[in-house]
């Protein structure tokens, strides 16, 4: 209570400072006058009396200052300290600049990474009550999360009690008719309540109404905001107009708001209701949708999962042919969207945190060296009457000033890093990461930055003050104190350096392991020649190519036309290019083998005869597909090695037949060849059994074309697109890319590359800071021991033994730092093993390499002061003292 | 920073409060009064007096107001507040206990 009223009084005085001072002035003047009178009354001359009074009163300025100190917040002295601190920093601009840059880098890195963590993991998804939204999918032995079939969805929706609303979405593509010809566009197909369940309202027009997704309903669509702007010029009268997709007329009913994004279908330009079942959807085993559900109040995700599992089991009994082994998966929607980046972001945040730690330690040791250098100054000021508290405050002010400038610079670095990092993420990937738009200096980031700045300020203010309290000020004046104080610094400084070196080791090992993973990833066995391969996606309009024969004719024409392009060796057409995903699968049954309804899932690709040779896949047995393998004969397939090993272990697969679960006549196909495993899935996915069906037996409309080139494949891409349009101007083409580029830009490769580079940058900075820190300690130690070294040399010590002395000291520090660091690094790497690919956390090569790199650079750094020590002239060294 | 210990440490506040118990006084008056009452033994340095007065003001043990002196000069007069009176009582008791304790120690040494 008392302290509060005291504080309030001080506060009141703060606003009446001028008056307070005037009153004190008056009071003191009155005092002097009275004293003067007294002296005159005692018989002094007026002049003498005035001096006597002044003498008696003493130092008026000092009295005032002491009175202010009682009443004020010490604002005066703070300003004074600040002025002095500025002067100090200007005088030692090298030191100040170093400290500020180090702090700014450390802080900038951690704040920038935190902004990403915040946007991805802390900010809620941009939907209504997003924590109640669940990703709902099926689940099978090979897919923990697999597509939901439309038939199953209808049953799930009808039977479940957990979800207030259960909706589905799927991806699709259309040929959009434009004045300049048909353009393939990505689109989303959704159930009627999809948008309302997410809590999204169109900014223009309306959403889908209940029942509008049923078969036979009018064809309508909703535009994404970007499409509305780019394709329709942001015209508000677009609602009600017709858009031509796949030669059907759709009416625009609404436009989605700008901030809307749905990562699983991030690139969709048009959103259409489910409407009629497509060719595949009439089968219950056609898995092509995903569910999103909003939990009813009070229902937990676990309870919902249990219920859906029960429903799936019930359906498996009811429809064993399609649903045996099909379970359910219910996970938070946020998990689906950010789950993949979480381990990467946490790793990066930890790395940035370590960099910040090393930066702070470095700056702290810089400050310690500074206070060491200023010992004499401190001693002089102490002798002239500065109290310990006053000195401490002075140093704290200098530390705070440094921290303030460093932190401000850090914010700038962070802002720059955020924009740079965001630009490094390519558009294709950014579509799936809508949270990237929220990366920036928002309230969360500001709080985080503030906390770091506060910590830095505390550290930088406390270090020299702590140092001060260990030291007897008077020691600084005499030379006697030198040895003791020097020893103090050497001990603390040495410990700090060990911390720095170990942290640098941890970061280097992390970078090394990530780099090695990345290398391994890019050099996995792909089973085909990825160089000189140009690819393009293509869609044939339904009207011109309604029959199998017409499509086959088209593909043959394409094959002929492209083969004649200069620089093109061979041409292949496929339903899916390699390195995409283990998806587009088929359930198979081997003719003549026991079968109990299990789902033998294999990748299924429709390919032209030229496709596998164009990839340069290795033929192991039998033959490749030929032009003759068409609808006029029985269906033929080539399988991969994994298929042969899994289903025909110890047998010859050639001539064997496979079919669907019921061995329907139409599904039976004969194996004519075995090729080496071509990587169909991502770089870090396992190899699945795969079958390559003869495309000319039953061709698709959406295909990919791949050509093998003799020259630079990139240069062929434009000619490729042009040639396709020469075959038929109505063909839609998109996504032309070389195989090398495609591999480099897969999400896996990008995420690995990005994290590898960032951690490598952090590690490089850490290495520099650690080595510089070591140099500082050794150099200081040498400067303190010049006299000792001089004496030793005067007594006959060889230069080599001086080297030994200095490098030995450095070597001990390095050894401890490396050992501690390696132990910590193995622990840290174990924590991030999710990010490692083909390399263990305790990878000996990496650990050894880091130890060598750090040891060598650290020894090199200490060699410089060692040389200086060894070149000490004994006579000069002794005289200097 | 040597300051001659003209007063027992911590007694200045008590002396000021005690002086003000008789009547409100200005700073100069307080110094004069302490000097007179102690037969010139105790001199209060101005360097200590004014900071001490600010301290007492801050604690709320005295209050200050500008008034005219008998010689018609404007001066700041300090008055003891109720809290100050209470504080004076506390300090006097403590001081007496302290003196008594010191006395006992001194007597004991002499008798030994």
PDB file of N, CA, C and O in Angstrom, chain A residues 2 5-6 9-10 13 20 22-24 26-31 33-38 56-58 62-63 66-67 70-71 384-385, chain B residues 1 3 26-29 31-32 35-36 46-55 57-61 66 69 71 73-76 78:
ATOM      1  N   UNK A   2       1.834   1.212   0.981  1.00  0.00           N
ATOM      2  CA  UNK A   2       2.730   2.340   1.114  1.00  0.00           C
ATOM      3  C   UNK A   2       3.523   2.556  -0.163  1.00  0.00           C
ATOM      4  O   UNK A   2       3.672   3.682  -0.632  1.00  0.00           O
ATOM      5  N   UNK A   5       1.415   4.186  -2.861  1.00  0.00           N
ATOM      6  CA  UNK A   5       1.193   5.634  -2.719  1.00  0.00           C
ATOM      7  C   UNK A   5       2.482   6.379  -3.020  1.00  0.00           C
ATOM      8  O   UNK A   5       2.476   7.465  -3.584  1.00  0.00           O
ATOM      9  N   UNK A   6       3.610   5.755  -2.658  1.00  0.00           N
ATOM     10  CA  UNK A   6       4.893   6.385  -2.954  1.00  0.00           C
ATOM     11  C   UNK A   6       5.091   6.482  -4.464  1.00  0.00           C
ATOM     12  O   UNK A   6       5.498   7.502  -4.991  1.00  0.00           O
ATOM     13  N   UNK A   9       2.952   9.170  -5.863  1.00  0.00           N
ATOM     14  CA  UNK A   9       3.515  10.500  -5.604  1.00  0.00           C
ATOM     15  C   UNK A   9       4.640  10.807  -6.584  1.00  0.00           C
ATOM     16  O   UNK A   9       4.740  11.912  -7.104  1.00  0.00           O
ATOM     17  N   UNK A  10       5.485   9.780  -6.787  1.00  0.00           N
ATOM     18  CA  UNK A  10       6.587   9.975  -7.735  1.00  0.00           C
ATOM     19  C   UNK A  10       6.041  10.288  -9.121  1.00  0.00           C
ATOM     20  O   UNK A  10       6.544  11.156  -9.822  1.00  0.00           O
ATOM     21  N   UNK A  13       4.843  13.666  -9.377  1.00  0.00           N
ATOM     22  CA  UNK A  13       5.960  14.604  -9.440  1.00  0.00           C
ATOM     23  C   UNK A  13       6.577  14.654 -10.826  1.00  0.00           C
ATOM     24  O   UNK A  13       7.096  15.681 -11.248  1.00  0.00           O
ATOM     25  N   UNK A  20       8.701  21.204  -9.020  1.00  0.00           N
ATOM     26  CA  UNK A  20       9.437  20.589  -7.922  1.00  0.00           C
ATOM     27  C   UNK A  20      10.837  21.181  -7.820  1.00  0.00           C
ATOM     28  O   UNK A  20      11.315  21.532  -6.750  1.00  0.00           O
ATOM     29  N   UNK A  22      11.897  24.090  -9.017  1.00  0.00           N
ATOM     30  CA  UNK A  22      11.843  25.506  -8.669  1.00  0.00           C
ATOM     31  C   UNK A  22      11.682  25.658  -7.160  1.00  0.00           C
ATOM     32  O   UNK A  22      12.342  26.492  -6.523  1.00  0.00           O
ATOM     33  N   UNK A  23      10.814  24.818  -6.608  1.00  0.00           N
ATOM     34  CA  UNK A  23      10.583  24.910  -5.166  1.00  0.00           C
ATOM     35  C   UNK A  23      11.848  24.570  -4.395  1.00  0.00           C
ATOM     36  O   UNK A  23      12.195  25.242  -3.425  1.00  0.00           O
ATOM     37  N   UNK A  24      12.537  23.535  -4.839  1.00  0.00           N
ATOM     38  CA  UNK A  24      13.767  23.139  -4.158  1.00  0.00           C
ATOM     39  C   UNK A  24      14.791  24.259  -4.248  1.00  0.00           C
ATOM     40  O   UNK A  24      15.470  24.582  -3.270  1.00  0.00           O
ATOM     41  N   UNK A  26      14.190  27.475  -4.617  1.00  0.00           N
ATOM     42  CA  UNK A  26      13.756  28.546  -3.723  1.00  0.00           C
ATOM     43  C   UNK A  26      14.145  28.242  -2.291  1.00  0.00           C
ATOM     44  O   UNK A  26      14.675  29.085  -1.564  1.00  0.00           O
ATOM     45  N   UNK A  27      13.849  26.997  -1.918  1.00  0.00           N
ATOM     46  CA  UNK A  27      14.075  26.597  -0.541  1.00  0.00           C
ATOM     47  C   UNK A  27      15.536  26.715  -0.174  1.00  0.00           C
ATOM     48  O   UNK A  27      15.903  27.206   0.888  1.00  0.00           O
ATOM     49  N   UNK A  28      16.388  26.294  -1.132  1.00  0.00           N
ATOM     50  CA  UNK A  28      17.810  26.343  -0.856  1.00  0.00           C
ATOM     51  C   UNK A  28      18.335  27.768  -0.852  1.00  0.00           C
ATOM     52  O   UNK A  28      19.206  28.108  -0.044  1.00  0.00           O
ATOM     53  N   UNK A  29      17.772  28.586  -1.739  1.00  0.00           N
ATOM     54  CA  UNK A  29      18.173  29.995  -1.762  1.00  0.00           C
ATOM     55  C   UNK A  29      17.818  30.647  -0.427  1.00  0.00           C
ATOM     56  O   UNK A  29      18.617  31.405   0.164  1.00  0.00           O
ATOM     57  N   UNK A  30      16.641  30.317   0.053  1.00  0.00           N
ATOM     58  CA  UNK A  30      16.187  30.852   1.332  1.00  0.00           C
ATOM     59  C   UNK A  30      17.152  30.444   2.441  1.00  0.00           C
ATOM     60  O   UNK A  30      17.561  31.238   3.281  1.00  0.00           O
ATOM     61  N   UNK A  31      17.559  29.165   2.390  1.00  0.00           N
ATOM     62  CA  UNK A  31      18.471  28.630   3.388  1.00  0.00           C
ATOM     63  C   UNK A  31      19.780  29.436   3.405  1.00  0.00           C
ATOM     64  O   UNK A  31      20.248  29.861   4.455  1.00  0.00           O
ATOM     65  N   UNK A  33      20.313  32.417   2.259  1.00  0.00           N
ATOM     66  CA  UNK A  33      20.064  33.788   2.706  1.00  0.00           C
ATOM     67  C   UNK A  33      20.047  33.880   4.221  1.00  0.00           C
ATOM     68  O   UNK A  33      20.661  34.773   4.818  1.00  0.00           O
ATOM     69  N   UNK A  34      19.321  32.960   4.832  1.00  0.00           N
ATOM     70  CA  UNK A  34      19.221  32.960   6.286  1.00  0.00           C
ATOM     71  C   UNK A  34      20.591  32.800   6.913  1.00  0.00           C
ATOM     72  O   UNK A  34      20.926  33.493   7.875  1.00  0.00           O
ATOM     73  N   UNK A  35      21.366  31.899   6.352  1.00  0.00           N
ATOM     74  CA  UNK A  35      22.705  31.681   6.895  1.00  0.00           C
ATOM     75  C   UNK A  35      23.539  32.949   6.771  1.00  0.00           C
ATOM     76  O   UNK A  35      24.260  33.338   7.696  1.00  0.00           O
ATOM     77  N   UNK A  36      23.383  33.602   5.609  1.00  0.00           N
ATOM     78  CA  UNK A  36      24.125  34.831   5.357  1.00  0.00           C
ATOM     79  C   UNK A  36      23.791  35.882   6.414  1.00  0.00           C
ATOM     80  O   UNK A  36      24.676  36.511   7.002  1.00  0.00           O
ATOM     81  N   UNK A  37      22.474  36.034   6.665  1.00  0.00           N
ATOM     82  CA  UNK A  37      22.036  36.991   7.685  1.00  0.00           C
ATOM     83  C   UNK A  37      22.658  36.709   9.028  1.00  0.00           C
ATOM     84  O   UNK A  37      23.105  37.592   9.737  1.00  0.00           O
ATOM     85  N   UNK A  38      22.646  35.426   9.335  1.00  0.00           N
ATOM     86  CA  UNK A  38      23.204  34.995  10.626  1.00  0.00           C
ATOM     87  C   UNK A  38      24.635  35.465  10.761  1.00  0.00           C
ATOM     88  O   UNK A  38      25.038  35.999  11.786  1.00  0.00           O
ATOM     89  N   UNK A  56      29.245  26.894   3.687  1.00  0.00           N
ATOM     90  CA  UNK A  56      28.561  26.033   4.648  1.00  0.00           C
ATOM     91  C   UNK A  56      27.554  25.120   3.956  1.00  0.00           C
ATOM     92  O   UNK A  56      27.417  23.959   4.276  1.00  0.00           O
ATOM     93  N   UNK A  57      26.886  25.715   2.966  1.00  0.00           N
ATOM     94  CA  UNK A  57      25.860  24.942   2.296  1.00  0.00           C
ATOM     95  C   UNK A  57      26.456  23.780   1.491  1.00  0.00           C
ATOM     96  O   UNK A  57      25.867  22.737   1.332  1.00  0.00           O
ATOM     97  N   UNK A  58      27.673  24.009   1.032  1.00  0.00           N
ATOM     98  CA  UNK A  58      28.323  22.941   0.276  1.00  0.00           C
ATOM     99  C   UNK A  58      27.924  22.948  -1.189  1.00  0.00           C
ATOM    100  O   UNK A  58      27.441  23.962  -1.711  1.00  0.00           O
ATOM    101  N   UNK A  62      25.051  19.118  -5.969  1.00  0.00           N
ATOM    102  CA  UNK A  62      25.038  17.768  -5.416  1.00  0.00           C
ATOM    103  C   UNK A  62      23.781  17.583  -4.550  1.00  0.00           C
ATOM    104  O   UNK A  62      23.132  16.529  -4.599  1.00  0.00           O
ATOM    105  N   UNK A  63      23.463  18.605  -3.764  1.00  0.00           N
ATOM    106  CA  UNK A  63      22.276  18.521  -2.905  1.00  0.00           C
ATOM    107  C   UNK A  63      21.039  18.323  -3.771  1.00  0.00           C
ATOM    108  O   UNK A  63      20.180  17.483  -3.501  1.00  0.00           O
ATOM    109  N   UNK A  66      20.910  14.865  -5.254  1.00  0.00           N
ATOM    110  CA  UNK A  66      20.510  13.840  -4.280  1.00  0.00           C
ATOM    111  C   UNK A  66      19.010  13.922  -3.988  1.00  0.00           C
ATOM    112  O   UNK A  66      18.339  12.900  -3.799  1.00  0.00           O
ATOM    113  N   UNK A  67      18.510  15.158  -3.950  1.00  0.00           N
ATOM    114  CA  UNK A  67      17.073  15.322  -3.695  1.00  0.00           C
ATOM    115  C   UNK A  67      16.258  14.763  -4.852  1.00  0.00           C
ATOM    116  O   UNK A  67      15.243  14.113  -4.652  1.00  0.00           O
ATOM    117  N   UNK A  70      15.916  11.071  -4.737  1.00  0.00           N
ATOM    118  CA  UNK A  70      14.906  10.563  -3.811  1.00  0.00           C
ATOM    119  C   UNK A  70      13.540  10.586  -4.466  1.00  0.00           C
ATOM    120  O   UNK A  70      12.777   9.624  -4.390  1.00  0.00           O
ATOM    121  N   UNK A  71      13.280  11.683  -5.167  1.00  0.00           N
ATOM    122  CA  UNK A  71      11.927  11.886  -5.655  1.00  0.00           C
ATOM    123  C   UNK A  71      11.678  11.343  -7.063  1.00  0.00           C
ATOM    124  O   UNK A  71      10.571  10.974  -7.393  1.00  0.00           O
ATOM    125  N   UNK A 384      36.728   7.929  -8.240  1.00  0.00           N
ATOM    126  CA  UNK A 384      36.229   9.308  -8.243  1.00  0.00           C
ATOM    127  C   UNK A 384      34.844   9.392  -7.617  1.00  0.00           C
ATOM    128  O   UNK A 384      34.209  10.430  -7.670  1.00  0.00           O
ATOM    129  N   UNK A 385      34.352   8.285  -7.088  1.00  0.00           N
ATOM    130  CA  UNK A 385      33.126   8.375  -6.305  1.00  0.00           C
ATOM    131  C   UNK A 385      31.909   7.718  -6.921  1.00  0.00           C
ATOM    132  O   UNK A 385      30.827   7.794  -6.357  1.00  0.00           O
TER     133      UNK A 385
ATOM    134  N   UNK B   1      34.950   9.210  -0.942  1.00  0.00           N
ATOM    135  CA  UNK B   1      33.566   9.415  -0.526  1.00  0.00           C
ATOM    136  C   UNK B   1      33.431   9.390   0.985  1.00  0.00           C
ATOM    137  O   UNK B   1      32.428   8.961   1.519  1.00  0.00           O
ATOM    138  N   UNK B   3      32.540  10.628   4.466  1.00  0.00           N
ATOM    139  CA  UNK B   3      31.697  11.681   5.019  1.00  0.00           C
ATOM    140  C   UNK B   3      31.851  11.567   6.519  1.00  0.00           C
ATOM    141  O   UNK B   3      31.723  10.477   7.059  1.00  0.00           O
ATOM    142  N   UNK B  26      10.769  25.650   8.722  1.00  0.00           N
ATOM    143  CA  UNK B  26      11.373  25.490   7.404  1.00  0.00           C
ATOM    144  C   UNK B  26      12.714  24.797   7.540  1.00  0.00           C
ATOM    145  O   UNK B  26      13.190  24.580   8.665  1.00  0.00           O
ATOM    146  N   UNK B  27      13.325  24.415   6.417  1.00  0.00           N
ATOM    147  CA  UNK B  27      14.552  23.629   6.413  1.00  0.00           C
ATOM    148  C   UNK B  27      15.639  24.274   7.252  1.00  0.00           C
ATOM    149  O   UNK B  27      16.278  23.612   8.077  1.00  0.00           O
ATOM    150  N   UNK B  28      15.845  25.571   7.003  1.00  0.00           N
ATOM    151  CA  UNK B  28      16.896  26.270   7.731  1.00  0.00           C
ATOM    152  C   UNK B  28      16.614  26.210   9.230  1.00  0.00           C
ATOM    153  O   UNK B  28      17.508  25.955  10.037  1.00  0.00           O
ATOM    154  N   UNK B  29      15.319  26.413   9.576  1.00  0.00           N
ATOM    155  CA  UNK B  29      14.906  26.383  10.978  1.00  0.00           C
ATOM    156  C   UNK B  29      15.202  25.030  11.610  1.00  0.00           C
ATOM    157  O   UNK B  29      15.658  24.953  12.754  1.00  0.00           O
ATOM    158  N   UNK B  31      17.527  22.841  10.757  1.00  0.00           N
ATOM    159  CA  UNK B  31      18.970  22.711  10.961  1.00  0.00           C
ATOM    160  C   UNK B  31      19.407  23.507  12.190  1.00  0.00           C
ATOM    161  O   UNK B  31      20.164  23.020  13.043  1.00  0.00           O
ATOM    162  N   UNK B  32      18.887  24.733  12.263  1.00  0.00           N
ATOM    163  CA  UNK B  32      19.245  25.636  13.356  1.00  0.00           C
ATOM    164  C   UNK B  32      18.810  25.043  14.696  1.00  0.00           C
ATOM    165  O   UNK B  32      19.580  25.019  15.669  1.00  0.00           O
ATOM    166  N   UNK B  35      20.866  22.171  15.857  1.00  0.00           N
ATOM    167  CA  UNK B  35      22.172  22.662  16.316  1.00  0.00           C
ATOM    168  C   UNK B  35      22.048  23.256  17.720  1.00  0.00           C
ATOM    169  O   UNK B  35      22.842  22.965  18.617  1.00  0.00           O
ATOM    170  N   UNK B  36      20.992  24.086  17.906  1.00  0.00           N
ATOM    171  CA  UNK B  36      20.826  24.768  19.184  1.00  0.00           C
ATOM    172  C   UNK B  36      20.532  23.789  20.299  1.00  0.00           C
ATOM    173  O   UNK B  36      21.141  23.812  21.351  1.00  0.00           O
ATOM    174  N   UNK B  46      23.516  20.415   5.010  1.00  0.00           N
ATOM    175  CA  UNK B  46      22.441  20.674   4.069  1.00  0.00           C
ATOM    176  C   UNK B  46      22.347  19.559   3.028  1.00  0.00           C
ATOM    177  O   UNK B  46      21.276  19.218   2.550  1.00  0.00           O
ATOM    178  N   UNK B  47      23.521  19.011   2.718  1.00  0.00           N
ATOM    179  CA  UNK B  47      23.574  17.933   1.730  1.00  0.00           C
ATOM    180  C   UNK B  47      22.766  16.720   2.162  1.00  0.00           C
ATOM    181  O   UNK B  47      22.351  15.909   1.336  1.00  0.00           O
ATOM    182  N   UNK B  48      22.558  16.574   3.470  1.00  0.00           N
ATOM    183  CA  UNK B  48      21.760  15.454   3.946  1.00  0.00           C
ATOM    184  C   UNK B  48      20.341  15.894   4.242  1.00  0.00           C
ATOM    185  O   UNK B  48      19.395  15.120   4.086  1.00  0.00           O
ATOM    186  N   UNK B  49      20.212  17.147   4.693  1.00  0.00           N
ATOM    187  CA  UNK B  49      18.911  17.624   5.166  1.00  0.00           C
ATOM    188  C   UNK B  49      17.848  17.597   4.082  1.00  0.00           C
ATOM    189  O   UNK B  49      16.776  17.018   4.260  1.00  0.00           O
ATOM    190  N   UNK B  50      18.184  18.193   2.919  1.00  0.00           N
ATOM    191  CA  UNK B  50      17.132  18.331   1.908  1.00  0.00           C
ATOM    192  C   UNK B  50      16.716  16.992   1.294  1.00  0.00           C
ATOM    193  O   UNK B  50      15.523  16.719   1.167  1.00  0.00           O
ATOM    194  N   UNK B  51      17.676  16.122   0.951  1.00  0.00           N
ATOM    195  CA  UNK B  51      17.235  14.784   0.507  1.00  0.00           C
ATOM    196  C   UNK B  51      16.391  14.077   1.566  1.00  0.00           C
ATOM    197  O   UNK B  51      15.404  13.431   1.249  1.00  0.00           O
ATOM    198  N   UNK B  52      16.775  14.255   2.869  1.00  0.00           N
ATOM    199  CA  UNK B  52      16.018  13.604   3.936  1.00  0.00           C
ATOM    200  C   UNK B  52      14.594  14.139   3.965  1.00  0.00           C
ATOM    201  O   UNK B  52      13.630  13.379   4.126  1.00  0.00           O
ATOM    202  N   UNK B  53      14.468  15.450   3.804  1.00  0.00           N
ATOM    203  CA  UNK B  53      13.123  16.048   3.813  1.00  0.00           C
ATOM    204  C   UNK B  53      12.275  15.494   2.660  1.00  0.00           C
ATOM    205  O   UNK B  53      11.093  15.197   2.840  1.00  0.00           O
ATOM    206  N   UNK B  54      12.899  15.345   1.494  1.00  0.00           N
ATOM    207  CA  UNK B  54      12.157  14.789   0.357  1.00  0.00           C
ATOM    208  C   UNK B  54      11.708  13.368   0.669  1.00  0.00           C
ATOM    209  O   UNK B  54      10.608  12.954   0.340  1.00  0.00           O
ATOM    210  N   UNK B  55      12.597  12.645   1.332  1.00  0.00           N
ATOM    211  CA  UNK B  55      12.282  11.256   1.679  1.00  0.00           C
ATOM    212  C   UNK B  55      11.070  11.229   2.614  1.00  0.00           C
ATOM    213  O   UNK B  55      10.145  10.432   2.443  1.00  0.00           O
ATOM    214  N   UNK B  57       8.792  13.469   2.968  1.00  0.00           N
ATOM    215  CA  UNK B  57       7.600  13.883   2.214  1.00  0.00           C
ATOM    216  C   UNK B  57       7.022  12.687   1.460  1.00  0.00           C
ATOM    217  O   UNK B  57       5.813  12.454   1.467  1.00  0.00           O
ATOM    218  N   UNK B  58       7.936  11.964   0.865  1.00  0.00           N
ATOM    219  CA  UNK B  58       7.515  10.842   0.027  1.00  0.00           C
ATOM    220  C   UNK B  58       6.836   9.773   0.874  1.00  0.00           C
ATOM    221  O   UNK B  58       5.859   9.155   0.442  1.00  0.00           O
ATOM    222  N   UNK B  59       7.348   9.592   2.090  1.00  0.00           N
ATOM    223  CA  UNK B  59       6.751   8.587   2.974  1.00  0.00           C
ATOM    224  C   UNK B  59       5.423   9.084   3.540  1.00  0.00           C
ATOM    225  O   UNK B  59       4.674   8.297   4.125  1.00  0.00           O
ATOM    226  N   UNK B  60       5.196  10.387   3.409  1.00  0.00           N
ATOM    227  CA  UNK B  60       3.953  10.926   3.943  1.00  0.00           C
ATOM    228  C   UNK B  60       4.036  11.213   5.447  1.00  0.00           C
ATOM    229  O   UNK B  60       3.017  11.342   6.119  1.00  0.00           O
ATOM    230  N   UNK B  61       5.263  11.313   5.986  1.00  0.00           N
ATOM    231  CA  UNK B  61       5.407  11.581   7.424  1.00  0.00           C
ATOM    232  C   UNK B  61       5.395  13.076   7.724  1.00  0.00           C
ATOM    233  O   UNK B  61       5.101  13.492   8.821  1.00  0.00           O
ATOM    234  N   UNK B  66       4.030  26.474   1.615  1.00  0.00           N
ATOM    235  CA  UNK B  66       4.749  27.747   1.555  1.00  0.00           C
ATOM    236  C   UNK B  66       4.014  28.760   2.431  1.00  0.00           C
ATOM    237  O   UNK B  66       2.815  28.943   2.284  1.00  0.00           O
ATOM    238  N   UNK B  69       7.515  33.941   6.733  1.00  0.00           N
ATOM    239  CA  UNK B  69       8.221  33.906   8.018  1.00  0.00           C
ATOM    240  C   UNK B  69       7.907  35.185   8.769  1.00  0.00           C
ATOM    241  O   UNK B  69       7.258  36.095   8.228  1.00  0.00           O
ATOM    242  N   UNK B  71       9.956  37.375   9.359  1.00  0.00           N
ATOM    243  CA  UNK B  71      10.660  38.457   8.644  1.00  0.00           C
ATOM    244  C   UNK B  71      10.055  38.684   7.266  1.00  0.00           C
ATOM    245  O   UNK B  71      10.658  39.321   6.412  1.00  0.00           O
ATOM    246  N   UNK B  73       9.477  36.639   4.731  1.00  0.00           N
ATOM    247  CA  UNK B  73      10.081  35.960   3.575  1.00  0.00           C
ATOM    248  C   UNK B  73       9.271  34.709   3.309  1.00  0.00           C
ATOM    249  O   UNK B  73       8.750  34.082   4.228  1.00  0.00           O
ATOM    250  N   UNK B  74       9.140  34.365   2.034  1.00  0.00           N
ATOM    251  CA  UNK B  74       8.423  33.149   1.712  1.00  0.00           C
ATOM    252  C   UNK B  74       9.332  31.954   1.995  1.00  0.00           C
ATOM    253  O   UNK B  74      10.490  31.950   1.596  1.00  0.00           O
ATOM    254  N   UNK B  75       8.805  30.971   2.704  1.00  0.00           N
ATOM    255  CA  UNK B  75       9.634  29.794   3.007  1.00  0.00           C
ATOM    256  C   UNK B  75       8.747  28.565   3.056  1.00  0.00           C
ATOM    257  O   UNK B  75       7.545  28.658   3.297  1.00  0.00           O
ATOM    258  N   UNK B  76       9.355  27.401   2.808  1.00  0.00           N
ATOM    259  CA  UNK B  76       8.567  26.154   2.831  1.00  0.00           C
ATOM    260  C   UNK B  76       8.610  25.606   4.254  1.00  0.00           C
ATOM    261  O   UNK B  76       9.686  25.268   4.753  1.00  0.00           O
ATOM    262  N   UNK B  78       7.585  22.782   7.011  1.00  0.00           N
ATOM    263  CA  UNK B  78       7.254  21.350   7.103  1.00  0.00           C
ATOM    264  C   UNK B  78       6.464  21.096   8.365  1.00  0.00           C
ATOM    265  O   UNK B  78       6.791  21.611   9.425  1.00  0.00           O
TER     266      UNK B  78
END
